[in-house]
Short mmCIF file of C-alpha atoms in Angstrom, two decimals:
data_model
loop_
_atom_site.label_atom_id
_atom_site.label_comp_id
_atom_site.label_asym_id
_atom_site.label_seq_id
_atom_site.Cartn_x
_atom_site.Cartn_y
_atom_site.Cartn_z
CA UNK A 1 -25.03 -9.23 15.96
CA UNK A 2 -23.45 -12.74 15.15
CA UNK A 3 -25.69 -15.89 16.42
CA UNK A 4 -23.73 -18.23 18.51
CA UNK A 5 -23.37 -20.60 15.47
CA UNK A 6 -21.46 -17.61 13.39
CA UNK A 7 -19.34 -17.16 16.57
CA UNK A 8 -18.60 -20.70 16.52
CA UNK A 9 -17.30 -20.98 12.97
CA UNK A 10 -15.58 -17.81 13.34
CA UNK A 11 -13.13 -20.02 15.63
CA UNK A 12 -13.38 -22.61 13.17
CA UNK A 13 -11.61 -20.23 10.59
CA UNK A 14 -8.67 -19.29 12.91
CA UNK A 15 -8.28 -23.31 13.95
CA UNK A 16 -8.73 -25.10 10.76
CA UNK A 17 -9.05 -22.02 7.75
CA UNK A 18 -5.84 -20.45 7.61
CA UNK A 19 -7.95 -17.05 8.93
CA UNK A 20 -5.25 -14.89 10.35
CA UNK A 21 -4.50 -10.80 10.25
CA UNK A 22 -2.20 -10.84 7.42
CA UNK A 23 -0.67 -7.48 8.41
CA UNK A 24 -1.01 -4.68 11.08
CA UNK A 25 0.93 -1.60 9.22
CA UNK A 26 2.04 1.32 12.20
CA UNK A 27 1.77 4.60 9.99
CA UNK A 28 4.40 7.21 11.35
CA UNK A 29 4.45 11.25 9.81
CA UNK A 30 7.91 11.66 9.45
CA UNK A 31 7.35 15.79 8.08
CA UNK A 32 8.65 16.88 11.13
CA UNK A 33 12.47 15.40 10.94
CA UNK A 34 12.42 17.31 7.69
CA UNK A 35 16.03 19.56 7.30
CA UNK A 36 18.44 20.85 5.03
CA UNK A 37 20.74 19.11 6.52
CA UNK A 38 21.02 15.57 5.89
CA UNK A 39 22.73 14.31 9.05
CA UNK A 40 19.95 15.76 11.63
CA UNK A 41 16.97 14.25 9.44
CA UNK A 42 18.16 11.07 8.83
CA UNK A 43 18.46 10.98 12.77
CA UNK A 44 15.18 12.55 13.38
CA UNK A 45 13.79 9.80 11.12
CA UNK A 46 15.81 7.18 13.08
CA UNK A 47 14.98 8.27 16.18
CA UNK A 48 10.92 8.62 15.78
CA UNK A 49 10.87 5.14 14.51
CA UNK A 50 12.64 3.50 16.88
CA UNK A 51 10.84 5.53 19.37
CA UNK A 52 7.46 5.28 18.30
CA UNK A 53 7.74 1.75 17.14
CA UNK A 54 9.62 0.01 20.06
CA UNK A 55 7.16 -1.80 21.33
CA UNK A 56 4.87 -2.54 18.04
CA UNK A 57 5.73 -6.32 17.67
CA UNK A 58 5.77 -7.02 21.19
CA UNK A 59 1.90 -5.52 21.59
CA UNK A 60 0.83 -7.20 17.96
CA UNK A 61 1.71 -10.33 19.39
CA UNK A 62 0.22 -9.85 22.41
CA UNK A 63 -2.91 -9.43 21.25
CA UNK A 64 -2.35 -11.86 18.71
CA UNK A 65 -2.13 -14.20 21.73
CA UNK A 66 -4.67 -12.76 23.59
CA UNK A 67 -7.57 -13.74 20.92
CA UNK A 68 -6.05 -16.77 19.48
CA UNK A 69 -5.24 -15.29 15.81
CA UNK A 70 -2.23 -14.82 14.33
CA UNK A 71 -1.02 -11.64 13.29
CA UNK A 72 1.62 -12.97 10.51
CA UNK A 73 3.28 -9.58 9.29
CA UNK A 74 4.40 -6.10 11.32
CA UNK A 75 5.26 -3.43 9.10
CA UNK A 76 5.87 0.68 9.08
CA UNK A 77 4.49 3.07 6.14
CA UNK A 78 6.18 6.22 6.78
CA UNK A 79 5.73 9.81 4.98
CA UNK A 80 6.77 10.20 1.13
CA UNK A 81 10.52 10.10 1.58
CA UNK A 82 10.70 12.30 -1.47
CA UNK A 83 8.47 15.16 0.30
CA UNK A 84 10.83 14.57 3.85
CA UNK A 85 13.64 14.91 1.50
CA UNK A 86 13.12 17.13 -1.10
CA UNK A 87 16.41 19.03 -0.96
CA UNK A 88 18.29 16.07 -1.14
CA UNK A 89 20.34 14.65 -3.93
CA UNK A 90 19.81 11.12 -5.48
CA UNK A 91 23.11 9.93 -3.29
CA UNK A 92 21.64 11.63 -0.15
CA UNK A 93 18.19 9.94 -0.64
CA UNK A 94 20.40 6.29 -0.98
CA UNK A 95 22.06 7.18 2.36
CA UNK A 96 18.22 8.05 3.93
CA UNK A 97 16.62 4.82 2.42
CA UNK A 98 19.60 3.33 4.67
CA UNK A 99 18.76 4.69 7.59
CA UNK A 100 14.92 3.63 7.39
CA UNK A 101 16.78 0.15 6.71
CA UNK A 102 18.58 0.34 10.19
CA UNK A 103 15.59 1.30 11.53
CA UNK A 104 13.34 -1.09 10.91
CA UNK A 105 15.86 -3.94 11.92
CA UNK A 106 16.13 -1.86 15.16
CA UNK A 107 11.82 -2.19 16.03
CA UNK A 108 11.99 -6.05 14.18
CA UNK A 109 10.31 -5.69 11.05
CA UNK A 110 10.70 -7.36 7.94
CA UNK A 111 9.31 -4.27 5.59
CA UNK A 112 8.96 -0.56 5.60
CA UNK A 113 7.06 1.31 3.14
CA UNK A 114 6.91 5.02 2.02
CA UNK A 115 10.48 5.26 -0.01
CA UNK A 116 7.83 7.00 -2.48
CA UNK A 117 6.81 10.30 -5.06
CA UNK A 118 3.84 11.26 -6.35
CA UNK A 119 4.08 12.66 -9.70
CA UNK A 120 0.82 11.95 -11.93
CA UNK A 121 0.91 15.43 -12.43
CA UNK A 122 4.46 15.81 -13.31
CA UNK A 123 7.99 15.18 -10.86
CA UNK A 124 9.16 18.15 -8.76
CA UNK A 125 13.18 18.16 -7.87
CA UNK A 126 12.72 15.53 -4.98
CA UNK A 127 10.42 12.87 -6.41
CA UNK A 128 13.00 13.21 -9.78
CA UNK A 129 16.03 12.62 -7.39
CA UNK A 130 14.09 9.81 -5.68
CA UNK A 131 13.06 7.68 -9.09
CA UNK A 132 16.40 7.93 -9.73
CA UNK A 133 17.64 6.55 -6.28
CA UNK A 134 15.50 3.58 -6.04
CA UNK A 135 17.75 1.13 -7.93
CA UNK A 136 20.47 1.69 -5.50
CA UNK A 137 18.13 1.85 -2.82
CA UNK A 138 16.76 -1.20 -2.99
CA UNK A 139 19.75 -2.63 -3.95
CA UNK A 140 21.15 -1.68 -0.73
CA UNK A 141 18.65 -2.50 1.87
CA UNK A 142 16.58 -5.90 2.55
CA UNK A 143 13.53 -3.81 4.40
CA UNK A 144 12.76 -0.89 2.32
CA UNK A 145 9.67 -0.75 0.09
CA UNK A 146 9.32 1.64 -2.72
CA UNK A 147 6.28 3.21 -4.62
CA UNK A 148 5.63 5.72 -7.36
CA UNK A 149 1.92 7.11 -8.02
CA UNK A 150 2.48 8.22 -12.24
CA UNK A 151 -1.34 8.53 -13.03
CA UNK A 152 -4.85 9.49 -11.75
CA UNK A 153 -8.38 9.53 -13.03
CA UNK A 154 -8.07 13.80 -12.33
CA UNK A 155 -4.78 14.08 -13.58
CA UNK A 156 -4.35 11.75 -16.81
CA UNK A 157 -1.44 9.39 -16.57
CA UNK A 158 2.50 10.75 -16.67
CA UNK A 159 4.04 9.18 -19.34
CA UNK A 160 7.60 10.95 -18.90
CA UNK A 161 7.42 9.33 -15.49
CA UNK A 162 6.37 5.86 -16.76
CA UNK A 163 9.30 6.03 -19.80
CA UNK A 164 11.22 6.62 -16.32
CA UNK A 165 10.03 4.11 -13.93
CA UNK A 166 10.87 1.42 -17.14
CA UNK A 167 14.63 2.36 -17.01
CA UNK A 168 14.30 2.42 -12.70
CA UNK A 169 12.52 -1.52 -12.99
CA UNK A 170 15.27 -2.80 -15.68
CA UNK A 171 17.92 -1.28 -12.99
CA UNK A 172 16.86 -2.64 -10.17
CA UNK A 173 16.59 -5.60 -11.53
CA UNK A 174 20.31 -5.50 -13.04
CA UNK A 175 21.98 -4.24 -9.33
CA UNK A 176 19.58 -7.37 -7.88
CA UNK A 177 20.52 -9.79 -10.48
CA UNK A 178 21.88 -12.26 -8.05
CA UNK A 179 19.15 -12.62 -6.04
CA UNK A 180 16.80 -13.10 -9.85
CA UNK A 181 15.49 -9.31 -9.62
CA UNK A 182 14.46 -9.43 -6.13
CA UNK A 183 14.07 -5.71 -5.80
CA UNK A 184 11.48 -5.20 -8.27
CA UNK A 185 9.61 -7.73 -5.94
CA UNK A 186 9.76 -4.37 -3.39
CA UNK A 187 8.60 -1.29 -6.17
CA UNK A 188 5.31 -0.71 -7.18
CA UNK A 189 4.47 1.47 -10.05
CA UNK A 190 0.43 2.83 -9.20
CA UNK A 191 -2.27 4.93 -10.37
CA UNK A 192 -4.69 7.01 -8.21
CA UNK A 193 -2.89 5.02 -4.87
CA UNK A 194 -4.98 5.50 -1.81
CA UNK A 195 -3.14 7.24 1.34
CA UNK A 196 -3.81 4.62 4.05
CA UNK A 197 -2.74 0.98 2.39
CA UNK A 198 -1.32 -1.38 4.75
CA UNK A 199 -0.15 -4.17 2.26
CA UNK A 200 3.44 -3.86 1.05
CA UNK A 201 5.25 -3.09 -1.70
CA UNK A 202 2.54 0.11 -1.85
CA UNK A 203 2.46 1.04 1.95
CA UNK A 204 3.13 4.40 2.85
CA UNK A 205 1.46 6.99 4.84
CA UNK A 206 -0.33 10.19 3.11
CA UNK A 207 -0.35 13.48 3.64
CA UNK A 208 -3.61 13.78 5.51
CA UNK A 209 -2.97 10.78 7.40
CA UNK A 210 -2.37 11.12 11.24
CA UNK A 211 1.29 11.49 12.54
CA UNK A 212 0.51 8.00 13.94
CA UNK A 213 -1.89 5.44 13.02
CA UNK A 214 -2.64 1.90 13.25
CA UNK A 215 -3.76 0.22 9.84
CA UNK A 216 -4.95 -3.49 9.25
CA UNK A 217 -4.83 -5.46 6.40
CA UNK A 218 -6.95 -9.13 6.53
CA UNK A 219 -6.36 -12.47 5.13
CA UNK A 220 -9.49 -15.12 3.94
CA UNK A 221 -8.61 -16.51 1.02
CA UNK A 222 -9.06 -20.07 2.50
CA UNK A 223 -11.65 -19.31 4.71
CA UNK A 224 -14.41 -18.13 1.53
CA UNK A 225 -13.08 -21.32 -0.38
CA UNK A 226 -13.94 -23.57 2.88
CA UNK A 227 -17.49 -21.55 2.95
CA UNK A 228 -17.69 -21.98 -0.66
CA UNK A 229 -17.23 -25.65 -0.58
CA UNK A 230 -19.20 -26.88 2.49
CA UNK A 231 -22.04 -24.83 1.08
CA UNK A 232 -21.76 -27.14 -2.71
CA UNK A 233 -21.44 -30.11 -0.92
CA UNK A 234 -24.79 -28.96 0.94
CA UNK A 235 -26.32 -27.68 -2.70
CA UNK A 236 -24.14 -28.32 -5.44
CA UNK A 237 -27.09 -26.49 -7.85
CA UNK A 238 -26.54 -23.28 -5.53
CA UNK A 239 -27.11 -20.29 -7.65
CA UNK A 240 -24.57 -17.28 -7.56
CA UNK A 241 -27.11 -15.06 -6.03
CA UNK A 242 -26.81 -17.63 -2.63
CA UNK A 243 -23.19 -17.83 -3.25
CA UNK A 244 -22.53 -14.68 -3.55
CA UNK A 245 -24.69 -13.91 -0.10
CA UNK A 246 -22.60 -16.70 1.80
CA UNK A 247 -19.04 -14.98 0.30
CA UNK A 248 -20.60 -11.64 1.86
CA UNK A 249 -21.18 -13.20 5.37
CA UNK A 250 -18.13 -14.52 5.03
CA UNK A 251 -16.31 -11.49 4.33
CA UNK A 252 -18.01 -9.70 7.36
CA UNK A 253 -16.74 -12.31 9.93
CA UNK A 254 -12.95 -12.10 8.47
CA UNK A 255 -13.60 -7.99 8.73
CA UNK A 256 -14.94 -7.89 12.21
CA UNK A 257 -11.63 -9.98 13.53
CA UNK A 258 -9.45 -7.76 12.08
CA UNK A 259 -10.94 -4.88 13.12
CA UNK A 260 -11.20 -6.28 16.64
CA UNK A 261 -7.25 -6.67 16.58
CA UNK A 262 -6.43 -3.48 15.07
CA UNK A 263 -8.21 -1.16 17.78
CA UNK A 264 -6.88 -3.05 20.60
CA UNK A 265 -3.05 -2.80 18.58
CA UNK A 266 -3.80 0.47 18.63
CA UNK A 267 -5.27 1.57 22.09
CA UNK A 268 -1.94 -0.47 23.37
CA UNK A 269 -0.14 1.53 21.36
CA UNK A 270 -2.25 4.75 22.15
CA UNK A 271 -2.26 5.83 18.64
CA UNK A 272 -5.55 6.18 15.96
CA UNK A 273 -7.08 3.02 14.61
CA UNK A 274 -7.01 3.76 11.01
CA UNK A 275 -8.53 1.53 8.76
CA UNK A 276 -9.16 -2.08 7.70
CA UNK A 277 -8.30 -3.20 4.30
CA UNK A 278 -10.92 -5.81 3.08
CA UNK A 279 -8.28 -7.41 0.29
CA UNK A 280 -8.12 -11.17 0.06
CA UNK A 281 -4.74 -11.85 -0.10
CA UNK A 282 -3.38 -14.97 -0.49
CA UNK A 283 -0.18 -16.44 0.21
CA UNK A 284 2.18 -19.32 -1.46
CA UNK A 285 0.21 -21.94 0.63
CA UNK A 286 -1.82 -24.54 -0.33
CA UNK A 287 -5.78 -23.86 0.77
CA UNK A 288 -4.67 -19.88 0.93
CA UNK A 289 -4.78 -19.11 -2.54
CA UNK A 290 -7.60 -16.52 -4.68
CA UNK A 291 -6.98 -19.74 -7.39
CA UNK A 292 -8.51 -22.60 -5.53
CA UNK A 293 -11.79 -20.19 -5.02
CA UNK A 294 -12.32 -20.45 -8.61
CA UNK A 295 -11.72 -24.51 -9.14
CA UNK A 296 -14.45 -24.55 -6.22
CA UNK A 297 -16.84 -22.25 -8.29
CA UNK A 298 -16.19 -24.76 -11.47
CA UNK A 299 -13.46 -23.73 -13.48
CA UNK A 300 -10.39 -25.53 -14.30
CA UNK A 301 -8.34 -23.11 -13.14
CA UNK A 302 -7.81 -19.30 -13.15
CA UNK A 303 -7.74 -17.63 -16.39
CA UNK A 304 -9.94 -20.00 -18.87
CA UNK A 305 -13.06 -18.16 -20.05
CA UNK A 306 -15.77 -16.84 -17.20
CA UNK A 307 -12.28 -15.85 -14.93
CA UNK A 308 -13.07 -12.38 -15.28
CA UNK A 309 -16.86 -12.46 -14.36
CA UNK A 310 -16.23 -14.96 -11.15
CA UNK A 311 -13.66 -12.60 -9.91
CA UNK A 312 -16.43 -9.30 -10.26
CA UNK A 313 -18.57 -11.35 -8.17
CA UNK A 314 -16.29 -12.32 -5.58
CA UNK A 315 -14.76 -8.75 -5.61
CA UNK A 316 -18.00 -7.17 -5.23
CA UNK A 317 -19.17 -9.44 -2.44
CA UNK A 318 -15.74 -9.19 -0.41
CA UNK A 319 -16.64 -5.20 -0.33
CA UNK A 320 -20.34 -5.54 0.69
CA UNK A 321 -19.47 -7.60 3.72
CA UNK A 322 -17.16 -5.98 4.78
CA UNK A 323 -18.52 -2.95 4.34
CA UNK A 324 -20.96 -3.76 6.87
CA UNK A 325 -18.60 -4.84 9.21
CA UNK A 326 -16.40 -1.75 9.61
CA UNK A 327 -16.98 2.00 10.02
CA UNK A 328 -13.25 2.32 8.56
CA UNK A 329 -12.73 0.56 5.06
CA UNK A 330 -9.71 1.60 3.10
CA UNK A 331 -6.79 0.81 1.05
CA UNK A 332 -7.16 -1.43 -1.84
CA UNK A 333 -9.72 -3.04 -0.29
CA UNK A 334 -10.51 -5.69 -3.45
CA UNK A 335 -9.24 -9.57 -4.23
CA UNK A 336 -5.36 -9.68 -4.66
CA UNK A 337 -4.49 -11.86 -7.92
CA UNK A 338 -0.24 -11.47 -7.20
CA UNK A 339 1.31 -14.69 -10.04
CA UNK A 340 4.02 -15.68 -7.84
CA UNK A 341 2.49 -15.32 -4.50
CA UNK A 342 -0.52 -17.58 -4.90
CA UNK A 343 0.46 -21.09 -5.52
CA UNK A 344 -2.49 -21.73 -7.95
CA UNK A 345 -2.17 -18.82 -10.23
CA UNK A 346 1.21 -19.73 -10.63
CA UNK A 347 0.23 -23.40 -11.27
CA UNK A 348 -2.60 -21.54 -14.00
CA UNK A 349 0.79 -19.93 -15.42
CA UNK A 350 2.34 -22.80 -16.01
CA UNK A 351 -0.62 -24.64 -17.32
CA UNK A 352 -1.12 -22.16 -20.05
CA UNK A 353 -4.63 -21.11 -18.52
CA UNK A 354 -3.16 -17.98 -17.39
CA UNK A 355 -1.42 -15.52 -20.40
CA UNK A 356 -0.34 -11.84 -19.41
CA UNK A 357 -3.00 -10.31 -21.53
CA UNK A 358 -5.68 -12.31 -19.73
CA UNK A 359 -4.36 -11.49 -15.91
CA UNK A 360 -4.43 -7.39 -17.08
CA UNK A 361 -8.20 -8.10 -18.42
CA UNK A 362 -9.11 -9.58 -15.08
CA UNK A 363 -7.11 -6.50 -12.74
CA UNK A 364 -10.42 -4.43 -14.95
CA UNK A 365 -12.20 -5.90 -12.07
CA UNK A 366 -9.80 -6.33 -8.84
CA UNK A 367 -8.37 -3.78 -6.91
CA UNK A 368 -4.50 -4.19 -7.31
CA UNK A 369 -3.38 -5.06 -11.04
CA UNK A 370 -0.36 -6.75 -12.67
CA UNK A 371 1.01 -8.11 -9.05
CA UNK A 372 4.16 -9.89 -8.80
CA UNK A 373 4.50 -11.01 -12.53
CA UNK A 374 7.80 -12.38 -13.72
CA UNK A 375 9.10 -11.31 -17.04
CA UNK A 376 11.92 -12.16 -19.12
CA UNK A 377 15.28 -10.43 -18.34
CA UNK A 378 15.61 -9.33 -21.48
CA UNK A 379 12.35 -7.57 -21.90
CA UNK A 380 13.23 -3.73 -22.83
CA UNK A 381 12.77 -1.16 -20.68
CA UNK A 382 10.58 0.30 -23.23
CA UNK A 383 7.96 -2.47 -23.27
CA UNK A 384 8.25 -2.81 -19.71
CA UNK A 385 6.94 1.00 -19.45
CA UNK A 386 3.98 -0.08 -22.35
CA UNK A 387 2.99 -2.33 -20.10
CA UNK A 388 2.86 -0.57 -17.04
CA UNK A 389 0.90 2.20 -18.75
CA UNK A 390 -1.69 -0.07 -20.23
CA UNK A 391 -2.31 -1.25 -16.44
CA UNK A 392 -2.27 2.79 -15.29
CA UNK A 393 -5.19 2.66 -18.19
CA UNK A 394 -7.05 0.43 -16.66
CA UNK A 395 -6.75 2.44 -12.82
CA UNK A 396 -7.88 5.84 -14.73
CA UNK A 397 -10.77 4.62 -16.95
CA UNK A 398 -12.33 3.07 -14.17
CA UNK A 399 -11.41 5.60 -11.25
CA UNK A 400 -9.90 2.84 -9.20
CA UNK A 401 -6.73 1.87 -7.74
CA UNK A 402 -4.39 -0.28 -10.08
CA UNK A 403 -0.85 -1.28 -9.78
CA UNK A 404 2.34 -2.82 -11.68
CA UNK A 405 4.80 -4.95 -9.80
CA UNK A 406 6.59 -6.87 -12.92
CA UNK A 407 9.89 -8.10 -12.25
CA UNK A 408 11.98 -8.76 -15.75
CA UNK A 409 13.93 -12.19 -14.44
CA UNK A 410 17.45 -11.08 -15.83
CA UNK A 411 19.29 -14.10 -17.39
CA UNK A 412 16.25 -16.03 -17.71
CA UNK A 413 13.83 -16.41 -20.05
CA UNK A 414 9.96 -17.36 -20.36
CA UNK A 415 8.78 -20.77 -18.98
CA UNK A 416 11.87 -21.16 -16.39
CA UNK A 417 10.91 -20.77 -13.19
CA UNK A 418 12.23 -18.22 -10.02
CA UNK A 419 11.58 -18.31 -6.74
CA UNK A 420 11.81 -15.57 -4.45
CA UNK A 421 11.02 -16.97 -1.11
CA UNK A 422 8.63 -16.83 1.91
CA UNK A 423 5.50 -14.65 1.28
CA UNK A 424 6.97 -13.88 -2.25
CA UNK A 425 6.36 -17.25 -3.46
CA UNK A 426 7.81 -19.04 -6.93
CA UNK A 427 6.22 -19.09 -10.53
CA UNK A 428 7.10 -19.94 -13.93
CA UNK A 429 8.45 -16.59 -16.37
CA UNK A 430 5.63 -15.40 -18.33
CA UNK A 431 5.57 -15.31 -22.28
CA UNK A 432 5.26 -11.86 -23.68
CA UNK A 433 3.81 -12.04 -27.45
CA UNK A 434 5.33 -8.96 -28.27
CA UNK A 435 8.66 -8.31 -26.71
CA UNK A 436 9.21 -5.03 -29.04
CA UNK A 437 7.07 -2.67 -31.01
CA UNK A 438 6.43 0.19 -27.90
CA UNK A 439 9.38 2.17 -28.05
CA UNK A 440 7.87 4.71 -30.32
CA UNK A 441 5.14 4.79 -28.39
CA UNK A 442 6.59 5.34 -25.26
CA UNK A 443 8.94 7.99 -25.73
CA UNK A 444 6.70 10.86 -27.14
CA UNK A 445 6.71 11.35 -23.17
CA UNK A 446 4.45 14.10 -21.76
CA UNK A 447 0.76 13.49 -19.97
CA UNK A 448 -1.91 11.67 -21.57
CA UNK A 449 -4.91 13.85 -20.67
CA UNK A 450 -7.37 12.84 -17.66
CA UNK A 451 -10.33 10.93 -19.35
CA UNK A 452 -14.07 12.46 -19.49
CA UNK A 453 -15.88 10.75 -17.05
CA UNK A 454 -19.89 12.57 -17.97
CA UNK A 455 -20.46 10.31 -21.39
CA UNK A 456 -19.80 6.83 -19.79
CA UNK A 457 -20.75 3.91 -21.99
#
């Protein structure tokens, strides 16, 4: 039970901490407007959208208003398009990723997840059709999210798919070239992805998800920095046991407000409450950024030595707060570290505290991985695979979720600077120290075999 004081700083996070819901994610099963025939399913799938989804920004908001906290982003996750497709061709799977487009502008979202495959095991004839549709795909839509699971800690990590999803980055980046490789900003490249996440580009919903359900995703990254700091300017000797206690109670107040919003989305809604992912995620902002948390815990900046170890300890006490406060945890469910979408990481970037092999050491400890990391343009395809499977690695060693979101910056080069806009943010290009020297490597192709998890060391 929170004392009246907790209650009362509670409202001093929404007023004056930049505590808001970041995202409330409506999951919808779309296995049932599966067909051969590609006409009827892309109107079953336009149809139970629309339909189920009518009223989901209206009700967010209204609930939104009700308590006084913002719900910023509404989004959809809907089934693996390559399982609702399967019989369809790469073309017909462009023409479907279309019609999720339309749909979403119909309910007034800005994202919908789930144009997806799973293949850590290896690609059956839809998820191959559907790597090879996302370039066009996202080339051709402004909503649509995609993701591809290539690895798990039971299954190894699929290299042929990786060599794959390499080409499928460097193309999308190519057909999105005016817009500086904007639709790599929407593919994620995962291993062992959880079923229920609500963040975007990875949202989609599993296959032993509900046909509907209502998933939450909170923010905080300014409200633990605020915590952080009035409790040094109280103490400035505090230890990291007592800091890592107040980051905890901290994480339990953000988790009980979003869960709060979530259930009441979803009873309006009359659909499951799901789950509430317990990621701090931060957003282009000034005071909402992962970065400034570190400055306050005394370093320069993100990425000089000790980076690592503060980010294990605010990691870990993010989860056992908010652990406590929900029956439901899920998704990613860690501290997001995304270059371009947190202001000071990208200000670390350009400082030279932050290099690309440092940011992959620290995603050991976080829950998402390489996030948002501009690349040169002319990076090949083969070292952008290397580098997404040294991050699926990391995800299948340590039997936890990692991702690659890299977006290779075509015409540009390392140390200029892109900008993508809104929640996407801006950064400088990062250096790579080895643009070449994977391709043999890479293309061997096959499965690297699932690690041996009984003689940890």
């Amino acid at each position: 039970m929170l004392s009246e004081r907790e209650v009362i700083s509670t409202l001093e996070m929404v007023k004056n901490e930049n505590l808001d819901v970041r995202t409330v994610t409506l999951g919808i099963s779309l296995f049932d407007c599966a067909s051969h025939d590609q006409a009827k399913t892309r109107e079953a799938v336009r149809e139970k959208i629309v339909r189920i989804g009518a009223d989901f920004v209206a009700k967010c908001d209204r609930v939104g208003a009700k308590y006084g906290i913002p719900v910023v982003n509404k989004r959809i996750a809907v089934s693996p398009i390559a399982v609702v497709g399967a019989s369809f061709s790469s073309g017909e799977l462009v023409a479907l990723a279309q019609t999720l487009d339309q749909a979403a502008r119909e309910v007034g979202i800005d994202f919908i997840g789930g144009f997806s495959a799973l293949v850590e095991k290896g690609a059956a004839r839809g998820d191959a059709a559907l790597m090879d549709a996302i370039p066009e795909a996202l080339q051709s839509t402004q909503r649509v999210c995609a993701s591809v699971n290539v690895a798990s800690s039971k299954s190894g990590i699929n290299m042929d798919a990786v060599w794959t999803m390499g080409r499928v980055i460097k193309e999308t980046a190519r057909l999105t070239a005016d817009r500086d490789g904007l639709g790599c900003a929407k593919l994620c490249v995962f291993a062992n992805i959880p079923e229920d996440i609500p963040f975007m580009a990875g949202a989609y919903l599993g296959t032993g998800e509900p046909d509907t359900v209502i998933n939450v995703g909170v923010s905080g990254p300014g409200v633990v920095k605020k915590a952080v700091d009035r409790a040094l300017a109280h103490d400035p000797g505090l230890s990291f046991d007592r800091l890592s206690e107040i980051i905890k109670r901290t994480a339990y107040k953000v988790t009980r407000v979003g869960e709060l919003i979530g259930r009441e989305v979803a009873s309006e809604l009359g659909v499951l409450f799901g789950i509430v992912d317990l990621s701090l995620a931060p957003t282009p902002n000034v005071g909402d950024s992962v970065g400034e948390i570190f400055q306050s815990l005394g370093l320069e900046g993100i990425g000089v030595p000790g980076s690592t170890a503060l980010l294990a300890l605010l990691n870990d006490a993010v989860k056992k707060g908010g652990a406590f406060a929900s029956s439901h945890v899920g998704g990613l469910s860690g501290a997001f570290i995304p270059v371009s979408e947190d202001v000071n990481i990208a200000q670390s970037v350009a400082q030279g505290c932050l290099c690309l092999e440092k940011l992959e050491a620290m995603t050991c400890v976080c829950s998402v991985g390489l996030d948002m990391v501009p690349v040169p343009g002319e990076t090949p395809a083969e070292t952008i695979a290397a580098i997404v499977a040294d991050e699926m690695a990391i995800g299948v060693i340590n039997k936890k979720t990692t991702a690659a979101r890299l977006i290779p910056v075509p015409g540009k080069a390392a140390g200029q600077e892109v900008e993508f806009g809104g929640l996407l943010g801006r950064a400088p290009i990062m250096s790579l120290r080895h643009m070449q020297g994977s391709a043999g490597f890479i293309r061997h192709g096959g499965r690297i075999p699932a690690p041996l998890h009984s003689l940890v060391n």
